[in-house]
Amino acid sequence: MNLAQIGDEIHSKRIQVGLLQEHLARFAGLSRVTINQLENGTLKDLGYTKLKAVMDVLGLRMETVQPSGLKSALAVAARSISTSYRDVITPDMLSMMLRSGVAPEQFQPHLMALLDETPLPVVVKAVAEAATPDVPAKKIMKHLSLWAKQWKVCRTVW
C-alpha cells in the first residue's frame, strides 16, 4: 500500500467517525494542510511516527501483508532462467541446487542469469520457498553469494 492509498483509508475512516480534518490534525499533532495533502494523495512523504499518530487517532492499524500475485517464485525463476538455454531447470531442480550449493556445470549459465537478471523480489521469495529447517534461507543466501563471487556476476548486491 502506498501513501496515497493510506490517505484514502484515512479519509474514509475520518468521515465515518465524524471528524473534521482540523480535529484529526490537532489530535495527531499535525497541521490541517498535512492531513489534507495526505487524504488527497499529494503528500510526498510522511514519517512513520506522524503517520502512526494519525492512524492511532482513527483506530487504524499498520500491518504488513503478503502481496498477492506471485504464487511460486521457484517456478517463475526456473522458467525465466531457462528461457535462452536448451537444458531446462525445473522448480524442484532449482530448489535442490539452491539448498545444496551445488551447481552442475551445464546449469551454471542459468544460475548466473538468476544472480544477474532475475528481479530481486523473485530471488528472495524463491530462496524462502526453497528453504527448509535443515537448510535455512540464510544458508541459501550464502550459496548465492559464493556463486556470485566465483562467477564474477555483474549485479553487485551479492
C-alpha atoms as a PDB file:
ATOM      1  CA  MET A   1       0.000   0.000   0.000  1.00  0.00           C
ATOM      2  CA  ASN A   2       1.400   3.421  -0.875  1.00  0.00           C
ATOM      3  CA  LEU A   3       0.913   6.726   0.933  1.00  0.00           C
ATOM      4  CA  ALA A   4      -1.922   7.816  -1.382  1.00  0.00           C
ATOM      5  CA  GLN A   5      -3.855   4.590  -0.689  1.00  0.00           C
ATOM      6  CA  ILE A   6      -3.288   5.006   3.041  1.00  0.00           C
ATOM      7  CA  GLY A   7      -4.563   8.575   2.705  1.00  0.00           C
ATOM      8  CA  ASP A   8      -7.759   7.265   1.085  1.00  0.00           C
ATOM      9  CA  GLU A   9      -8.287   4.885   4.013  1.00  0.00           C
ATOM     10  CA  ILE A  10      -7.648   7.685   6.499  1.00  0.00           C
ATOM     11  CA  HIS A  11     -10.134   9.952   4.691  1.00  0.00           C
ATOM     12  CA  SER A  12     -12.836   7.255   4.707  1.00  0.00           C
ATOM     13  CA  LYS A  13     -12.312   6.453   8.382  1.00  0.00           C
ATOM     14  CA  ARG A  14     -12.230  10.161   9.362  1.00  0.00           C
ATOM     15  CA  ILE A  15     -15.573  10.745   7.618  1.00  0.00           C
ATOM     16  CA  GLN A  16     -17.005   7.568   9.157  1.00  0.00           C
ATOM     17  CA  VAL A  17     -16.151   8.692  12.702  1.00  0.00           C
ATOM     18  CA  GLY A  18     -17.322  12.255  12.066  1.00  0.00           C
ATOM     19  CA  LEU A  19     -14.063  14.166  12.471  1.00  0.00           C
ATOM     20  CA  LEU A  20     -13.088  17.277  10.574  1.00  0.00           C
ATOM     21  CA  GLN A  21      -9.579  17.454   9.105  1.00  0.00           C
ATOM     22  CA  GLU A  22      -8.888  20.202  11.637  1.00  0.00           C
ATOM     23  CA  HIS A  23      -9.795  17.900  14.555  1.00  0.00           C
ATOM     24  CA  LEU A  24      -7.755  14.977  13.264  1.00  0.00           C
ATOM     25  CA  ALA A  25      -4.776  17.265  12.715  1.00  0.00           C
ATOM     26  CA  ARG A  26      -4.996  18.700  16.215  1.00  0.00           C
ATOM     27  CA  PHE A  27      -5.420  15.254  17.833  1.00  0.00           C
ATOM     28  CA  ALA A  28      -2.413  13.864  15.908  1.00  0.00           C
ATOM     29  CA  GLY A  29      -0.239  16.937  16.434  1.00  0.00           C
ATOM     30  CA  LEU A  30      -0.078  17.853  12.738  1.00  0.00           C
ATOM     31  CA  SER A  31      -1.331  20.688  10.565  1.00  0.00           C
ATOM     32  CA  ARG A  32      -4.663  20.570   8.747  1.00  0.00           C
ATOM     33  CA  VAL A  33      -2.735  21.123   5.490  1.00  0.00           C
ATOM     34  CA  THR A  34      -0.740  17.939   6.122  1.00  0.00           C
ATOM     35  CA  ILE A  35      -3.948  15.949   6.744  1.00  0.00           C
ATOM     36  CA  ASN A  36      -5.497  17.446   3.613  1.00  0.00           C
ATOM     37  CA  GLN A  37      -2.464  16.544   1.488  1.00  0.00           C
ATOM     38  CA  LEU A  38      -2.357  13.046   2.973  1.00  0.00           C
ATOM     39  CA  GLU A  39      -6.024  12.423   2.201  1.00  0.00           C
ATOM     40  CA  ASN A  40      -5.749  13.874  -1.315  1.00  0.00           C
ATOM     41  CA  GLY A  41      -2.668  11.880  -2.230  1.00  0.00           C
ATOM     42  CA  THR A  42      -0.478  14.931  -2.804  1.00  0.00           C
ATOM     43  CA  LEU A  43       1.762  14.443   0.231  1.00  0.00           C
ATOM     44  CA  LYS A  44       5.155  13.178  -0.922  1.00  0.00           C
ATOM     45  CA  ASP A  45       6.428  11.854   2.406  1.00  0.00           C
ATOM     46  CA  LEU A  46       5.275  11.456   5.972  1.00  0.00           C
ATOM     47  CA  GLY A  47       7.420   9.828   8.639  1.00  0.00           C
ATOM     48  CA  TYR A  48       6.331   6.707  10.452  1.00  0.00           C
ATOM     49  CA  THR A  49       5.752   8.448  13.800  1.00  0.00           C
ATOM     50  CA  LYS A  50       3.471  11.081  12.283  1.00  0.00           C
ATOM     51  CA  LEU A  51       1.549   8.581  10.183  1.00  0.00           C
ATOM     52  CA  LYS A  52       1.131   6.283  13.165  1.00  0.00           C
ATOM     53  CA  ALA A  53      -0.215   9.189  15.255  1.00  0.00           C
ATOM     54  CA  VAL A  54      -2.908   9.847  12.626  1.00  0.00           C
ATOM     55  CA  MET A  55      -3.800   6.190  12.356  1.00  0.00           C
ATOM     56  CA  ASP A  56      -3.904   5.731  16.132  1.00  0.00           C
ATOM     57  CA  VAL A  57      -6.422   8.566  16.484  1.00  0.00           C
ATOM     58  CA  LEU A  58      -8.664   6.801  13.971  1.00  0.00           C
ATOM     59  CA  GLY A  59      -8.117   3.318  15.386  1.00  0.00           C
ATOM     60  CA  LEU A  60      -6.410   2.108  12.217  1.00  0.00           C
ATOM     61  CA  ARG A  61      -3.523  -0.352  12.342  1.00  0.00           C
ATOM     62  CA  MET A  62      -0.419  -0.699  10.242  1.00  0.00           C
ATOM     63  CA  GLU A  63       0.177  -4.274   9.178  1.00  0.00           C
ATOM     64  CA  THR A  64       2.366  -5.955   6.683  1.00  0.00           C
ATOM     65  CA  VAL A  65       0.621  -8.313   4.339  1.00  0.00           C
ATOM     66  CA  GLN A  66       1.888 -10.803   1.854  1.00  0.00           C
ATOM     67  CA  PRO A  67       1.396  -9.285  -1.601  1.00  0.00           C
ATOM     68  CA  SER A  68      -0.834 -11.275  -3.883  1.00  0.00           C
ATOM     69  CA  GLY A  69       0.199 -12.307  -7.333  1.00  0.00           C
ATOM     70  CA  LEU A  70       3.396 -14.337  -7.273  1.00  0.00           C
ATOM     71  CA  LYS A  71       2.312 -17.877  -6.359  1.00  0.00           C
ATOM     72  CA  SER A  72       5.544 -19.796  -6.912  1.00  0.00           C
ATOM     73  CA  ALA A  73       8.720 -17.792  -7.221  1.00  0.00           C
ATOM     74  CA  LEU A  74      10.686 -21.003  -7.787  1.00  0.00           C
ATOM     75  CA  ALA A  75       8.527 -21.745 -10.852  1.00  0.00           C
ATOM     76  CA  VAL A  76       8.853 -18.178 -12.165  1.00  0.00           C
ATOM     77  CA  ALA A  77      12.612 -18.125 -11.586  1.00  0.00           C
ATOM     78  CA  ALA A  78      13.165 -21.581 -13.110  1.00  0.00           C
ATOM     79  CA  ARG A  79      11.152 -20.673 -16.198  1.00  0.00           C
ATOM     80  CA  SER A  80      12.846 -17.317 -16.685  1.00  0.00           C
ATOM     81  CA  ILE A  81      16.427 -18.572 -16.245  1.00  0.00           C
ATOM     82  CA  SER A  82      15.796 -21.465 -18.656  1.00  0.00           C
ATOM     83  CA  THR A  83      14.478 -19.268 -21.474  1.00  0.00           C
ATOM     84  CA  SER A  84      17.670 -18.970 -23.502  1.00  0.00           C
ATOM     85  CA  TYR A  85      19.013 -22.472 -22.918  1.00  0.00           C
ATOM     86  CA  ARG A  86      18.410 -25.941 -24.325  1.00  0.00           C
ATOM     87  CA  ASP A  87      18.625 -27.562 -20.894  1.00  0.00           C
ATOM     88  CA  VAL A  88      15.690 -26.600 -18.695  1.00  0.00           C
ATOM     89  CA  ILE A  89      15.790 -26.235 -14.913  1.00  0.00           C
ATOM     90  CA  THR A  90      12.606 -27.293 -13.152  1.00  0.00           C
ATOM     91  CA  PRO A  91      11.483 -25.619  -9.928  1.00  0.00           C
ATOM     92  CA  ASP A  92      12.453 -28.769  -7.997  1.00  0.00           C
ATOM     93  CA  MET A  93      15.921 -28.810  -9.578  1.00  0.00           C
ATOM     94  CA  LEU A  94      16.415 -25.130  -8.779  1.00  0.00           C
ATOM     95  CA  SER A  95      15.295 -25.688  -5.207  1.00  0.00           C
ATOM     96  CA  MET A  96      17.737 -28.575  -4.792  1.00  0.00           C
ATOM     97  CA  MET A  97      20.635 -26.543  -6.261  1.00  0.00           C
ATOM     98  CA  LEU A  98      19.861 -23.589  -4.008  1.00  0.00           C
ATOM     99  CA  ARG A  99      19.764 -25.788  -0.903  1.00  0.00           C
ATOM    100  CA  SER A 100      22.848 -27.867  -1.738  1.00  0.00           C
ATOM    101  CA  GLY A 101      25.004 -25.085  -3.112  1.00  0.00           C
ATOM    102  CA  VAL A 102      25.994 -27.474  -5.900  1.00  0.00           C
ATOM    103  CA  ALA A 103      25.731 -26.036  -9.398  1.00  0.00           C
ATOM    104  CA  PRO A 104      26.175 -28.632 -12.159  1.00  0.00           C
ATOM    105  CA  GLU A 105      28.319 -27.196 -14.936  1.00  0.00           C
ATOM    106  CA  GLN A 106      25.584 -27.299 -17.592  1.00  0.00           C
ATOM    107  CA  PHE A 107      23.335 -25.160 -15.325  1.00  0.00           C
ATOM    108  CA  GLN A 108      25.868 -22.544 -14.267  1.00  0.00           C
ATOM    109  CA  PRO A 109      24.779 -20.098 -17.018  1.00  0.00           C
ATOM    110  CA  HIS A 110      21.193 -20.471 -15.794  1.00  0.00           C
ATOM    111  CA  LEU A 111      22.224 -19.714 -12.229  1.00  0.00           C
ATOM    112  CA  MET A 112      24.275 -16.730 -13.409  1.00  0.00           C
ATOM    113  CA  ALA A 113      21.082 -15.425 -15.036  1.00  0.00           C
ATOM    114  CA  LEU A 114      19.320 -15.908 -11.695  1.00  0.00           C
ATOM    115  CA  LEU A 115      22.006 -13.862  -9.933  1.00  0.00           C
ATOM    116  CA  ASP A 116      22.320 -11.160 -12.589  1.00  0.00           C
ATOM    117  CA  GLU A 117      18.920 -10.735 -14.224  1.00  0.00           C
ATOM    118  CA  THR A 118      16.088 -12.173 -12.158  1.00  0.00           C
ATOM    119  CA  PRO A 119      14.227  -9.461 -10.192  1.00  0.00           C
ATOM    120  CA  LEU A 120      15.448  -9.486  -6.597  1.00  0.00           C
ATOM    121  CA  PRO A 121      11.949  -9.910  -5.071  1.00  0.00           C
ATOM    122  CA  VAL A 122      11.581 -13.117  -7.119  1.00  0.00           C
ATOM    123  CA  VAL A 123      15.005 -14.351  -5.975  1.00  0.00           C
ATOM    124  CA  VAL A 124      14.236 -13.586  -2.329  1.00  0.00           C
ATOM    125  CA  LYS A 125      10.868 -15.357  -2.491  1.00  0.00           C
ATOM    126  CA  ALA A 126      12.420 -18.332  -4.328  1.00  0.00           C
ATOM    127  CA  VAL A 127      15.028 -18.620  -1.582  1.00  0.00           C
ATOM    128  CA  ALA A 128      12.266 -18.575   1.050  1.00  0.00           C
ATOM    129  CA  GLU A 129      10.355 -21.279  -0.848  1.00  0.00           C
ATOM    130  CA  ALA A 130      13.459 -23.470  -1.174  1.00  0.00           C
ATOM    131  CA  ALA A 131      14.440 -23.117   2.480  1.00  0.00           C
ATOM    132  CA  THR A 132      13.838 -25.962   4.913  1.00  0.00           C
ATOM    133  CA  PRO A 133      14.504 -26.383   8.631  1.00  0.00           C
ATOM    134  CA  ASP A 134      17.747 -28.197   7.716  1.00  0.00           C
ATOM    135  CA  VAL A 135      18.781 -25.603   5.120  1.00  0.00           C
ATOM    136  CA  PRO A 136      17.540 -22.178   6.207  1.00  0.00           C
ATOM    137  CA  ALA A 137      17.272 -19.221   3.845  1.00  0.00           C
ATOM    138  CA  LYS A 138      20.410 -17.692   5.345  1.00  0.00           C
ATOM    139  CA  LYS A 139      22.476 -20.667   4.153  1.00  0.00           C
ATOM    140  CA  ILE A 140      20.943 -20.469   0.672  1.00  0.00           C
ATOM    141  CA  MET A 141      21.839 -16.777   0.505  1.00  0.00           C
ATOM    142  CA  LYS A 142      25.433 -17.756   1.341  1.00  0.00           C
ATOM    143  CA  HIS A 143      25.381 -20.185  -1.580  1.00  0.00           C
ATOM    144  CA  LEU A 144      24.179 -17.397  -3.879  1.00  0.00           C
ATOM    145  CA  SER A 145      26.886 -15.091  -2.601  1.00  0.00           C
ATOM    146  CA  LEU A 146      29.594 -17.710  -3.167  1.00  0.00           C
ATOM    147  CA  TRP A 147      28.369 -18.387  -6.696  1.00  0.00           C
ATOM    148  CA  ALA A 148      28.282 -14.664  -7.444  1.00  0.00           C
ATOM    149  CA  LYS A 149      31.904 -14.286  -6.332  1.00  0.00           C
ATOM    150  CA  GLN A 150      33.037 -17.429  -8.114  1.00  0.00           C
ATOM    151  CA  TRP A 151      31.415 -16.471 -11.419  1.00  0.00           C
ATOM    152  CA  LYS A 152      32.044 -12.710 -11.100  1.00  0.00           C
ATOM    153  CA  VAL A 153      28.462 -11.723 -11.782  1.00  0.00           C
ATOM    154  CA  CYS A 154      27.672  -8.118 -12.710  1.00  0.00           C
ATOM    155  CA  ARG A 155      24.977  -7.404 -10.094  1.00  0.00           C
ATOM    156  CA  THR A 156      26.829  -6.001  -7.116  1.00  0.00           C
ATOM    157  CA  VAL A 157      24.318  -6.841  -4.379  1.00  0.00           C
ATOM    158  CA  TRP A 158      25.811 -10.243  -3.723  1.00  0.00           C
END
